[in-house]
Coordinates of C-alpha atoms (C1' of nucleotides) in Angstrom, one line a residue:
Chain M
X1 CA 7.7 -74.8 -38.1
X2 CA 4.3 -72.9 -38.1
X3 CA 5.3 -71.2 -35.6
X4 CA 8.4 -70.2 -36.7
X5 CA 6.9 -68.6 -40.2
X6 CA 4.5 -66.5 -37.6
X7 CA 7.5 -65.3 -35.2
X8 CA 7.5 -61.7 -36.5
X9 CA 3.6 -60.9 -35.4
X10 CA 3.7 -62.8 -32.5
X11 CA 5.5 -59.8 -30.9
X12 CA 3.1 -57.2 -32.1
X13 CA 0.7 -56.0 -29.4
X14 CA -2.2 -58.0 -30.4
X15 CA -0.3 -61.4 -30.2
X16 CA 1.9 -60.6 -27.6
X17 CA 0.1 -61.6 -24.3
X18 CA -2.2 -64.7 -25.9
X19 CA -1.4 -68.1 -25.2
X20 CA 0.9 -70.5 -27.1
X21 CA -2.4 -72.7 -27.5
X22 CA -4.2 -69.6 -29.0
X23 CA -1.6 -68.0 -30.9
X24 CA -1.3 -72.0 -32.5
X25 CA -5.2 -71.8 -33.2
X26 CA -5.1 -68.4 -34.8
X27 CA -2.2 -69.2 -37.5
X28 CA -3.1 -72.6 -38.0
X29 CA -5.4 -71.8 -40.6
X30 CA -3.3 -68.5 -41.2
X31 CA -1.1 -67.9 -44.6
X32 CA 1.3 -65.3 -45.9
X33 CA 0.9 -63.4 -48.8
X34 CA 3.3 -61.4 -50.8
X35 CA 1.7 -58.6 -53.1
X36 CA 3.2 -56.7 -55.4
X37 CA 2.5 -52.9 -55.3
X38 CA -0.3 -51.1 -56.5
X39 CA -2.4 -54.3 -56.0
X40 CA -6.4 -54.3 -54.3
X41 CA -6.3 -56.7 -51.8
X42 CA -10.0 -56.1 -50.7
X43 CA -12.3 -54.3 -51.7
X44 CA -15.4 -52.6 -49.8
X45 CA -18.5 -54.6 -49.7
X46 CA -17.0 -57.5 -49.3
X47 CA -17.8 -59.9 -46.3
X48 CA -14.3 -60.1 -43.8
X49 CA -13.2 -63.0 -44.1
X50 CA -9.9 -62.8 -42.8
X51 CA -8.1 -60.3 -40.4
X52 CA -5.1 -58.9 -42.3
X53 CA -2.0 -57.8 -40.8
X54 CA 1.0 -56.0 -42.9
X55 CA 4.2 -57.8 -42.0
X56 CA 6.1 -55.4 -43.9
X57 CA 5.5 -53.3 -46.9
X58 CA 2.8 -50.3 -46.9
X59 CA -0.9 -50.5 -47.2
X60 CA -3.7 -48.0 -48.1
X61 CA -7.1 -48.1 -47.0
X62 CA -9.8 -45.7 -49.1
X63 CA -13.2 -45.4 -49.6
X64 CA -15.0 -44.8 -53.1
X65 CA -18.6 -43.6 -54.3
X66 CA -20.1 -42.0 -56.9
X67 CA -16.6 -42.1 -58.8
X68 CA -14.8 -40.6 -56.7
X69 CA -12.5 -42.1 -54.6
X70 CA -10.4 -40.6 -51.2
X71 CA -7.8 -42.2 -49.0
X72 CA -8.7 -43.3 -45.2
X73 CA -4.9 -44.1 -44.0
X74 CA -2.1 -45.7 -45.1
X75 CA -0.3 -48.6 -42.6
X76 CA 2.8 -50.2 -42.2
X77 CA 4.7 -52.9 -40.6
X78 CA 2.6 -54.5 -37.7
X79 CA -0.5 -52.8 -38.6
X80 CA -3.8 -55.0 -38.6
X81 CA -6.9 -54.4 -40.7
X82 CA -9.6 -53.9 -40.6
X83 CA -10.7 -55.7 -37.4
X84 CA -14.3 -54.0 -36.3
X85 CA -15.3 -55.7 -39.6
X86 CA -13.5 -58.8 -38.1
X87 CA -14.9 -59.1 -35.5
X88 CA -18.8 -58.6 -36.2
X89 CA -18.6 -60.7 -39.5
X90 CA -19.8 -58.0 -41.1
X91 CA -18.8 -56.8 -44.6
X92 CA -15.6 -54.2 -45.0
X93 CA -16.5 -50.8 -45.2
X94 CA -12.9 -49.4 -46.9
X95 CA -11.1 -51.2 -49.4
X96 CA -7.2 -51.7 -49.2
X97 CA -4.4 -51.6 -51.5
X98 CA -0.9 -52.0 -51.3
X99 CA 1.7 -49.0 -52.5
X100 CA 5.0 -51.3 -52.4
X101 CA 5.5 -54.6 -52.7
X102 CA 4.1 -56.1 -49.0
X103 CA 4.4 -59.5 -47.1
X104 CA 0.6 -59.7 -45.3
X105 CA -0.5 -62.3 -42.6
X106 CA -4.1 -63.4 -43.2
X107 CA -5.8 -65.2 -40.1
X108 CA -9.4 -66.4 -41.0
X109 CA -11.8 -64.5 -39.4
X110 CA -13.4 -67.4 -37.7
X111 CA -10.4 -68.5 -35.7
X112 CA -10.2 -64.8 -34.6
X113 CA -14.0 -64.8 -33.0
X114 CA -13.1 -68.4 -31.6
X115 CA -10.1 -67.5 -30.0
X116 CA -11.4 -63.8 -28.8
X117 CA -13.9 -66.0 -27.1
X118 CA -11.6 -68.4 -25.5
X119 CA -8.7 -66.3 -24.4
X120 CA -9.4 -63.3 -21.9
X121 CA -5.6 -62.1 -23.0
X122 CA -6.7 -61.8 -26.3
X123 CA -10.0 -60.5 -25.7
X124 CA -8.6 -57.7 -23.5
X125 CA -5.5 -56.8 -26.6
X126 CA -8.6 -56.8 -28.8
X127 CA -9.9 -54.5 -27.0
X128 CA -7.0 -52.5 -26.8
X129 CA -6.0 -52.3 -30.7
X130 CA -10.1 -51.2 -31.3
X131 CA -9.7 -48.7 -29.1
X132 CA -7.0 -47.3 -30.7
X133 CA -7.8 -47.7 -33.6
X134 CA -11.3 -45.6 -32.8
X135 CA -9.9 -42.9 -31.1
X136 CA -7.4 -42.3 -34.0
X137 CA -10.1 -42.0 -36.2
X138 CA -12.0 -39.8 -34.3
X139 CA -8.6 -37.1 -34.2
X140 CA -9.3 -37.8 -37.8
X141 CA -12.8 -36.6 -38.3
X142 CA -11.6 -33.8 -35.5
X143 CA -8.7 -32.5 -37.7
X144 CA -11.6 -32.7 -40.8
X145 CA -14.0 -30.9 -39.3
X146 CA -12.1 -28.5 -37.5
X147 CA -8.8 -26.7 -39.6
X148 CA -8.7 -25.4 -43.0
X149 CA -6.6 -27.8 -45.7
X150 CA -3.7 -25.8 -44.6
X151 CA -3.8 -25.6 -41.2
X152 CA -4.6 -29.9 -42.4
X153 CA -1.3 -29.8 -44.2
X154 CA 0.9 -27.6 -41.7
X155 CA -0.3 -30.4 -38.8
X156 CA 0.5 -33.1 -40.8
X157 CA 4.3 -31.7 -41.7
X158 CA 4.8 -30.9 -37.9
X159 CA 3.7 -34.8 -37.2
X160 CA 6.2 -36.4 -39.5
X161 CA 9.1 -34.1 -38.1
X162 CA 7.9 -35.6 -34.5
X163 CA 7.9 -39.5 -36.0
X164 CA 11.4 -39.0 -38.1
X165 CA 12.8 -38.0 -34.9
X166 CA 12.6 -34.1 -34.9
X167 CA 15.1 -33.6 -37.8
X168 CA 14.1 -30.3 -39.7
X169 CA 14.9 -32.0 -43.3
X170 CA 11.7 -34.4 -43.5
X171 CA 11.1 -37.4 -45.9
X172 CA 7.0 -37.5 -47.4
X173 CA 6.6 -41.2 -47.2
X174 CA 4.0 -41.4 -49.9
X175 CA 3.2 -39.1 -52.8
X176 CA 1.7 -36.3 -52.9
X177 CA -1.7 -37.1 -54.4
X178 CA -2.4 -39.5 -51.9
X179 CA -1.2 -37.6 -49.4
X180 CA -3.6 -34.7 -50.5
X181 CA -7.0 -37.4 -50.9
X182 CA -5.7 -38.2 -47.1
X183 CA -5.7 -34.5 -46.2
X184 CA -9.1 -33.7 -47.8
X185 CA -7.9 -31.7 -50.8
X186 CA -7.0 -32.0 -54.5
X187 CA -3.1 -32.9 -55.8
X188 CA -2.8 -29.3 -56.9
X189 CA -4.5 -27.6 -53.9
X190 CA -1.8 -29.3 -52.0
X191 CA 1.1 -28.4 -54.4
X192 CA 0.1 -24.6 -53.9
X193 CA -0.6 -25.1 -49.8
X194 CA 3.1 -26.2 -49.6
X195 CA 3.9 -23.0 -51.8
X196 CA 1.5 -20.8 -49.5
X197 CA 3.2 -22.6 -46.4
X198 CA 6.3 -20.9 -47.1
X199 CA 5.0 -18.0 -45.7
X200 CA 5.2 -19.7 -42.1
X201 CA 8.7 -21.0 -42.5
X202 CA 8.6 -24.6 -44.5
X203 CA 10.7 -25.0 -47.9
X204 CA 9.8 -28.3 -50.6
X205 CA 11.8 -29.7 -53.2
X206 CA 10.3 -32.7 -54.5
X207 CA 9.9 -35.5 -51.4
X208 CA 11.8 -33.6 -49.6
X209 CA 10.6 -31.0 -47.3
X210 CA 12.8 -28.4 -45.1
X211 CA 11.3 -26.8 -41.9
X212 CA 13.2 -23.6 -42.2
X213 CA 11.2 -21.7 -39.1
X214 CA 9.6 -24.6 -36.6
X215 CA 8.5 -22.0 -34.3
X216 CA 6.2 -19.9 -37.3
X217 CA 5.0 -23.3 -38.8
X218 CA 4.1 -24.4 -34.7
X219 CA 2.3 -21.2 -34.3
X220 CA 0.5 -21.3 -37.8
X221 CA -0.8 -25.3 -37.0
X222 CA -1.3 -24.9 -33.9
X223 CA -1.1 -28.5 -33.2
X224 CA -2.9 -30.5 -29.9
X225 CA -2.7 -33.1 -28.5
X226 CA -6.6 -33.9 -28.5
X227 CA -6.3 -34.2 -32.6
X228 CA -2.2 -34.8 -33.6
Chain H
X1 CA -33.3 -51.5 -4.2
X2 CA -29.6 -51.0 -5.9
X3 CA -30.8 -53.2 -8.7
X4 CA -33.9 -51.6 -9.3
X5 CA -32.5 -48.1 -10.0
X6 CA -30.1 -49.8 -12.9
X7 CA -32.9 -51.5 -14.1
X8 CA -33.8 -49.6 -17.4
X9 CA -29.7 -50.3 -18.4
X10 CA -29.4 -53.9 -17.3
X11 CA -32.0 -54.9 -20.7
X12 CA -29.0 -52.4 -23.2
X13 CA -27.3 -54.8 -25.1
X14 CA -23.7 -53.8 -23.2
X15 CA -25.3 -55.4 -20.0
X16 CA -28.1 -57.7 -21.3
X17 CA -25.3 -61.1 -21.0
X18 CA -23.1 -60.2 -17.9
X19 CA -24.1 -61.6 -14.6
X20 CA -25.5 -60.6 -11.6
X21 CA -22.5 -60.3 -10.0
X22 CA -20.6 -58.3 -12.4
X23 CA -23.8 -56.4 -13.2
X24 CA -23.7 -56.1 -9.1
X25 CA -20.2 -54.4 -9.0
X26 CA -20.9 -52.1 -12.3
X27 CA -23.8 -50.7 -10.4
X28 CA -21.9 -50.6 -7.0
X29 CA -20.4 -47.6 -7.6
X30 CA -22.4 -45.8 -10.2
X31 CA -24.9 -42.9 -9.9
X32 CA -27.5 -41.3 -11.7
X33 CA -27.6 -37.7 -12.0
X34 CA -30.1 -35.6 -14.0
X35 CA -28.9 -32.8 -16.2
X36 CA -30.9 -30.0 -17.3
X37 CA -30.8 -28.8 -21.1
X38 CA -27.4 -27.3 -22.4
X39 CA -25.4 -28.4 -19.3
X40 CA -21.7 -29.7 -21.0
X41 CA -21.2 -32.4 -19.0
X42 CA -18.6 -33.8 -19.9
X43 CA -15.3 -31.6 -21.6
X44 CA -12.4 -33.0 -23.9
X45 CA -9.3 -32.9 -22.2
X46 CA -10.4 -34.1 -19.1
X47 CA -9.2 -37.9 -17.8
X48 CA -12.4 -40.4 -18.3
X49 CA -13.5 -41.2 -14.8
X50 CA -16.6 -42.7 -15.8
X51 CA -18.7 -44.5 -18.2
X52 CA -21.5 -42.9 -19.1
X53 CA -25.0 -44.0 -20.7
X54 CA -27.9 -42.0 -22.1
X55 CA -30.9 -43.4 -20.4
X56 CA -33.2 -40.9 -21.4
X57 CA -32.8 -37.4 -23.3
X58 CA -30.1 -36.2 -25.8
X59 CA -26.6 -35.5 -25.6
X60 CA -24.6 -34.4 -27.8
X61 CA -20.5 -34.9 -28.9
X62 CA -18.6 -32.2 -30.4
X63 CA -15.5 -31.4 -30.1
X64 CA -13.1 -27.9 -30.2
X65 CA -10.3 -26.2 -31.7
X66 CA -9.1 -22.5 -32.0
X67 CA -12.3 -21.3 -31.4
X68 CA -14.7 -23.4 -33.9
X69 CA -16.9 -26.1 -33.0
X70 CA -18.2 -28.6 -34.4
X71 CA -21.1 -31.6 -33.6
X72 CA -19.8 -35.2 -33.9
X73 CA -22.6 -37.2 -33.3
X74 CA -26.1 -37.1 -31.2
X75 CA -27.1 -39.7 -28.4
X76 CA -30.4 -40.8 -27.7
X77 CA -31.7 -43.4 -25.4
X78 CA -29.6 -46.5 -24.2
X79 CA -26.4 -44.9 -25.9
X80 CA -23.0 -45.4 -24.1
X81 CA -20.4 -42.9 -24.2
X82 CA -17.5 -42.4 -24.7
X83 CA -16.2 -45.9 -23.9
X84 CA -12.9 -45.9 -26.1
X85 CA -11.5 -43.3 -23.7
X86 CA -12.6 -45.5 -20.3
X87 CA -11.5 -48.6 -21.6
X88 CA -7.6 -47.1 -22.5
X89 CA -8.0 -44.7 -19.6
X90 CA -7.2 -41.7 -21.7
X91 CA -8.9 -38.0 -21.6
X92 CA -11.7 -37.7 -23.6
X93 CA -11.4 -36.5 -27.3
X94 CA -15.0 -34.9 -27.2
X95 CA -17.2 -33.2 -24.9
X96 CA -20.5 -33.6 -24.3
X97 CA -23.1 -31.5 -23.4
X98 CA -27.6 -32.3 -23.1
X99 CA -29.4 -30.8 -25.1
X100 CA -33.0 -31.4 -23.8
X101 CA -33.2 -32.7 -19.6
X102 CA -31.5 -36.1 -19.4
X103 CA -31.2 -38.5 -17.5
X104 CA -27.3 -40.2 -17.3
X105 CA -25.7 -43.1 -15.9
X106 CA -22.3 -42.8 -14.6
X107 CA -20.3 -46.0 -13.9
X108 CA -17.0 -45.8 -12.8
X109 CA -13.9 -46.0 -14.9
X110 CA -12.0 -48.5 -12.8
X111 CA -15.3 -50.8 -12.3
X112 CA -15.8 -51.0 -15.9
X113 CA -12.0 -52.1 -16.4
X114 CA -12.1 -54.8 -13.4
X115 CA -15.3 -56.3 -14.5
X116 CA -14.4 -56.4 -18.5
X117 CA -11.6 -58.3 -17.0
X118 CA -13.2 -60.7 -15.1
X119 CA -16.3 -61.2 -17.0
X120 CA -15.8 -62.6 -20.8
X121 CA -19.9 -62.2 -21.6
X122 CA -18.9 -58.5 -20.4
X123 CA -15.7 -58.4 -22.7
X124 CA -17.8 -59.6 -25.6
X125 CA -20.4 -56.5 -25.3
X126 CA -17.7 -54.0 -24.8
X127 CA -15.8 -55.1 -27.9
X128 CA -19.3 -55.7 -29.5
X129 CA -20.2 -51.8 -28.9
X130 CA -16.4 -50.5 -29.4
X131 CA -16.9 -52.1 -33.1
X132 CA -20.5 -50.8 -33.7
X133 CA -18.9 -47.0 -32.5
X134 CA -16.1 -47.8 -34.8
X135 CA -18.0 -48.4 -37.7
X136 CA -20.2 -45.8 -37.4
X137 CA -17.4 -42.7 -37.3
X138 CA -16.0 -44.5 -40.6
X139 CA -19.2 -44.2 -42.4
X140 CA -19.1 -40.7 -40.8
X141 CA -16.1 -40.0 -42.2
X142 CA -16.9 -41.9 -45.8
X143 CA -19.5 -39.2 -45.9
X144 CA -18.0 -35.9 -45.3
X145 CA -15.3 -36.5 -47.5
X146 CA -16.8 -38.8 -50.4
X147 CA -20.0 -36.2 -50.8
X148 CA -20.9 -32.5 -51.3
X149 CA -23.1 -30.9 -48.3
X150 CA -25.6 -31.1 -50.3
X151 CA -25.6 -34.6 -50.8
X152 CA -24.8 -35.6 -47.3
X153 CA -28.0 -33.5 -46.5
X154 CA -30.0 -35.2 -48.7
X155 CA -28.9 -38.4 -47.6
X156 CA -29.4 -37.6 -44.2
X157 CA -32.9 -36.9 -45.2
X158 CA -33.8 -40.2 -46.3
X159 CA -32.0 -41.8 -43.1
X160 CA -34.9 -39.8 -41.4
X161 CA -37.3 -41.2 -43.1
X162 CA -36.0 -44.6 -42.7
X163 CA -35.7 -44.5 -38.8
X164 CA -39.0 -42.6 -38.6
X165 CA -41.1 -45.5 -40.5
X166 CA -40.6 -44.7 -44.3
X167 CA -43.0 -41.8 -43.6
X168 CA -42.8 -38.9 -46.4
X169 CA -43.6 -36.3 -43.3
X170 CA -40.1 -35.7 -41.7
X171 CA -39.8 -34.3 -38.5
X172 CA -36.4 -32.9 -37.6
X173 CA -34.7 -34.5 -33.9
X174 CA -32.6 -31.6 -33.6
X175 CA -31.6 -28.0 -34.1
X176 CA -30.4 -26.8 -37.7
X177 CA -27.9 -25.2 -36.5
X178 CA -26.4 -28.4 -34.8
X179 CA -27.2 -30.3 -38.0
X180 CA -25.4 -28.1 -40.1
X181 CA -22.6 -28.6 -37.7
X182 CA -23.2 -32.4 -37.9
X183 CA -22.8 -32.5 -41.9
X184 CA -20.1 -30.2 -41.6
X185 CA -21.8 -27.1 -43.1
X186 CA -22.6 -23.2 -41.9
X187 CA -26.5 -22.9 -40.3
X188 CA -26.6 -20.4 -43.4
X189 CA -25.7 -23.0 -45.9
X190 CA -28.0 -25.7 -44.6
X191 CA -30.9 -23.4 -45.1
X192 CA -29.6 -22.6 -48.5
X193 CA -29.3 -26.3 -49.3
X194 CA -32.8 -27.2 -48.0
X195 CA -34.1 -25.0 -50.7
X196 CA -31.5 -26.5 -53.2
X197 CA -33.0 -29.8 -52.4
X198 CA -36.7 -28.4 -53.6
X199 CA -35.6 -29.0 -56.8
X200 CA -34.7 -33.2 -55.6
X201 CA -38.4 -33.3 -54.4
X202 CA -38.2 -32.1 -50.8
X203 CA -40.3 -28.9 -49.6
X204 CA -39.1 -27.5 -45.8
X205 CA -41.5 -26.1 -43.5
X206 CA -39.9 -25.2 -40.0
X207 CA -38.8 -28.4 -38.3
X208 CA -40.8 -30.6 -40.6
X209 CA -39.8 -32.2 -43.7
X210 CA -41.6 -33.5 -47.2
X211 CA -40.7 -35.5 -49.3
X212 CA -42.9 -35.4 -52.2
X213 CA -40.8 -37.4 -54.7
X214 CA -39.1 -39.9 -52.8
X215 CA -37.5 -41.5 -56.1
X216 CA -35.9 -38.2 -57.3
X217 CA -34.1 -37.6 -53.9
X218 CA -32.9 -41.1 -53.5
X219 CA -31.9 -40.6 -57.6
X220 CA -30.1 -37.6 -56.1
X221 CA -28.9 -38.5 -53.0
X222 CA -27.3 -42.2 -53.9
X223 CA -27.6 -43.1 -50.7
X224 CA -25.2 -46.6 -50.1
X225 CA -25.2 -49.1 -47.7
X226 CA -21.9 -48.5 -47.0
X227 CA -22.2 -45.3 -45.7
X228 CA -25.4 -44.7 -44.7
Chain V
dC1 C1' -45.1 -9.0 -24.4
dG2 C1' -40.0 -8.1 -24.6
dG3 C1' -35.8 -10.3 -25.1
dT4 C1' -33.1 -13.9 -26.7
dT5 C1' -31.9 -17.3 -29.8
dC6 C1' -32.5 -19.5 -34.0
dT7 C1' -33.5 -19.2 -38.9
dT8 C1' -33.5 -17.1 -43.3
dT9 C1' -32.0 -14.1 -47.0
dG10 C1' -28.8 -11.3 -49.5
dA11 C1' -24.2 -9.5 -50.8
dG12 C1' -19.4 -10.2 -51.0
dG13 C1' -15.3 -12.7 -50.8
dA14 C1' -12.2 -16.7 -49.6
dC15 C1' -11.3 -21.1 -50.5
dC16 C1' -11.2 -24.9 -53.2
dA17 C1' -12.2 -27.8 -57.4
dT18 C1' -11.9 -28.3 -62.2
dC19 C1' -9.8 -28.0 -66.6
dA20 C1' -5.8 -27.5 -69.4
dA21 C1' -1.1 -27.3 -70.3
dT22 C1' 3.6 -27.8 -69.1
dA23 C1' 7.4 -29.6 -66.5
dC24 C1' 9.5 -33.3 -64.0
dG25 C1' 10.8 -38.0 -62.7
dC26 C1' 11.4 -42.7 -63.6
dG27 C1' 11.5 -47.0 -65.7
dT28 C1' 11.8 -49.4 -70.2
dG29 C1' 13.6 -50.6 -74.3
dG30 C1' 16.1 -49.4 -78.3
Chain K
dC1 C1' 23.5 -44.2 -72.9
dC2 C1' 19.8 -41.9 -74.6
dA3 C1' 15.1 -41.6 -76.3
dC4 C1' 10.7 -42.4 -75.3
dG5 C1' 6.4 -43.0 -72.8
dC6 C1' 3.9 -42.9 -68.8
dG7 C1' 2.4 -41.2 -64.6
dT8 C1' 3.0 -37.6 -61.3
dA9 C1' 3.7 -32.7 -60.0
dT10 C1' 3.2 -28.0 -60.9
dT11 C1' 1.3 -23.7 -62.6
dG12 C1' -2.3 -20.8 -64.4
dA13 C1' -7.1 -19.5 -65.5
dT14 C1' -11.7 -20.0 -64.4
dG15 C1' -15.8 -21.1 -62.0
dG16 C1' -18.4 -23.1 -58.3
dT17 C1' -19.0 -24.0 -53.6
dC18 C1' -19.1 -22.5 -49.3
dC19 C1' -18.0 -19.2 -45.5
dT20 C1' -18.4 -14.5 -43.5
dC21 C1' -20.8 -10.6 -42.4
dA22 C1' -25.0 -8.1 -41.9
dA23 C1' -29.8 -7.6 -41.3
dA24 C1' -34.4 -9.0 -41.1
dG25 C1' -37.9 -12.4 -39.9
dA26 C1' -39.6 -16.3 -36.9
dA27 C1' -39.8 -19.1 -32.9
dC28 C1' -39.2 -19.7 -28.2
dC29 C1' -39.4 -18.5 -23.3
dG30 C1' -39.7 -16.2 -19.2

DNA sequence: CGGTTCTTTGAGGACCATCAATACGCGTGG
DNA sequence: CCACGCGTATTGATGGTCCTCAAAGAACCG
């Protein structure tokens, strides 16, 4: 019966090569959470605990000082957090809320060192997820350092028409003001880069955004594949 | 005689637990090649053939788009990179280029997979490294978009004096101009800011540094554990 | 010592943040 | 069903930060 409350992550990347005696080590001491939205699940400075993993639902991670606050990334279904911190038993260094309602798996943090020691499997999909994990934060800091908040905002429009499966009419899956602390700029720089975006061909009304000329926004962004 | 040549690596943390064998077949394959000042040896793009480590020297990561530049990070000494990208077998997301005479380590891609496979104490290190790396870019990141330039320079400051012995005489490890790129500013500004920061306690002379009110800076600066 | 590169300083302008006010959207309760 | 209240989104005005361009000074190197 453990097992069967467990089924949905055990075919996520990080669980799917491990063992049966592993993957019953890592949830024995495991439970599932249900937050409502809105809520801080942990916050920064905190020791790690636990590795989290959102089952379903949508999850912010962001970083404050000074009073001011910005987000990292958001995650959804599948998505673990925040492992490095995991792993090295040291404190988190982003805090994490949730923006809907979200059903999270919580294995203590222990079981995950124990097992990563035990099981070469899970050692090597450890591996793997930090690794990805890295590099996407390094196109991060790349697509920071490098572009303009536009040239930030015209990438990021081009990437969601790629994940909602090219369609030109394209859903923002969170609002706007997080979306701008993501991109690096304030709620109403972003609500005047969409209006100066229409110059290169994209059209908003409300959520919904409407890529009216893919080629002029392609060859405004000029998106690559070493950042998007 | 094979040993000896890796000898200066073996004692690096990534190595220090893996055993002769597997230390054996790292080093089978793997050269060392000596680089003069400003050679890019290393550009994004291009598939990650080898593992490489700093073993004396500097090099430095930046990365490329549309025609700007900009300096990720700086490697002295004993520093591996970039092992995200050997690990996943993926082209690099930086380059890399020396910027005084170095002296680099170059183990093959494939070796470093095989053994990390074979060798758990190996395994350990690797994710042990991948989660120090990690957690370094998202302090990076935590500070370029939680701060003003100016206060990630004065921060950066007092990191100097930290790692050079809480002495109040700074000297500066590298170029402005690659600093400013490093805190995300124009060469131009960072000069600017260095005078800003007179009125923090600092006073700039060339490459060296003074602080001569260490409690104003740090009043200024806020630096945090979490970031810095 | 001459040439190159880096650094500094100044002027101007672009970009972006802040503040303030209005409009919009949404859920709640009357 | 509508009115209300709350948070979000937009729009305008303003100011600060930071970049660009240009030129001069300083440091480095052959």
């Amino acid at each position: 019966m453990v097992p069967q409350r467990f089924e949905i992550i055990r075919g996520t990347p990080l669980f799917a090569d491990v063992s049966d005696e592993s993957f019953e080590i890592l949830t024995r001491g495991a439970y599932i959470q249900n937050f409502p939205p809105n809520m801080e699940m942990i916050t920064e400075g905190e020791p790690a605990d636990f590795l989290h993993i959102v089952e379903n639902g949508c999850v912010e991670l962001f970083c404050q000082w000074s009073g001011r606050e910005s987000s990292i990334t958001t995650l959804y279904h599948n998505s673990t957090f925040i492992l490095a911190a995991t792993i090295k038993n040291r404190p988190y260094l982003m805090s994490a809320r949730t923006l809907q309602k979200s059903r999270v798996v919580m294995i203590p943090s222990e079981d995950v060192r124990s097992v990563f020691g035990a099981d070469p499997d899970f050692a090597i999909a450890i591996v793997d997820e930090l690794s990805r994990c890295y590099r996407a934060t390094i196109r991060n800091m790349k697509n920071l350092k490098l572009r303009t908040s536009l040239e930030r905002l015209g990438n990021y429009i081009l990437k969601l028409h790629r994940r909602q499966g090219n369609t030109l009419t394209i859903e923002l899956p969170i609002e706007k003001r997080r979306l701008a602390s993501y991109l690096g700029m304030t709620p109403e720089n972003l609500s005047r880069g969409l209006n100066s975006l229409k110059a290169h061909g994209v059209e908003v009304q409300g959520q919904q955004i409407l890529i009216e000329d893919l080629e002029a926004l392609t060859k405004f962004a000029k998106p690559d594949y070493l950042i998007d």
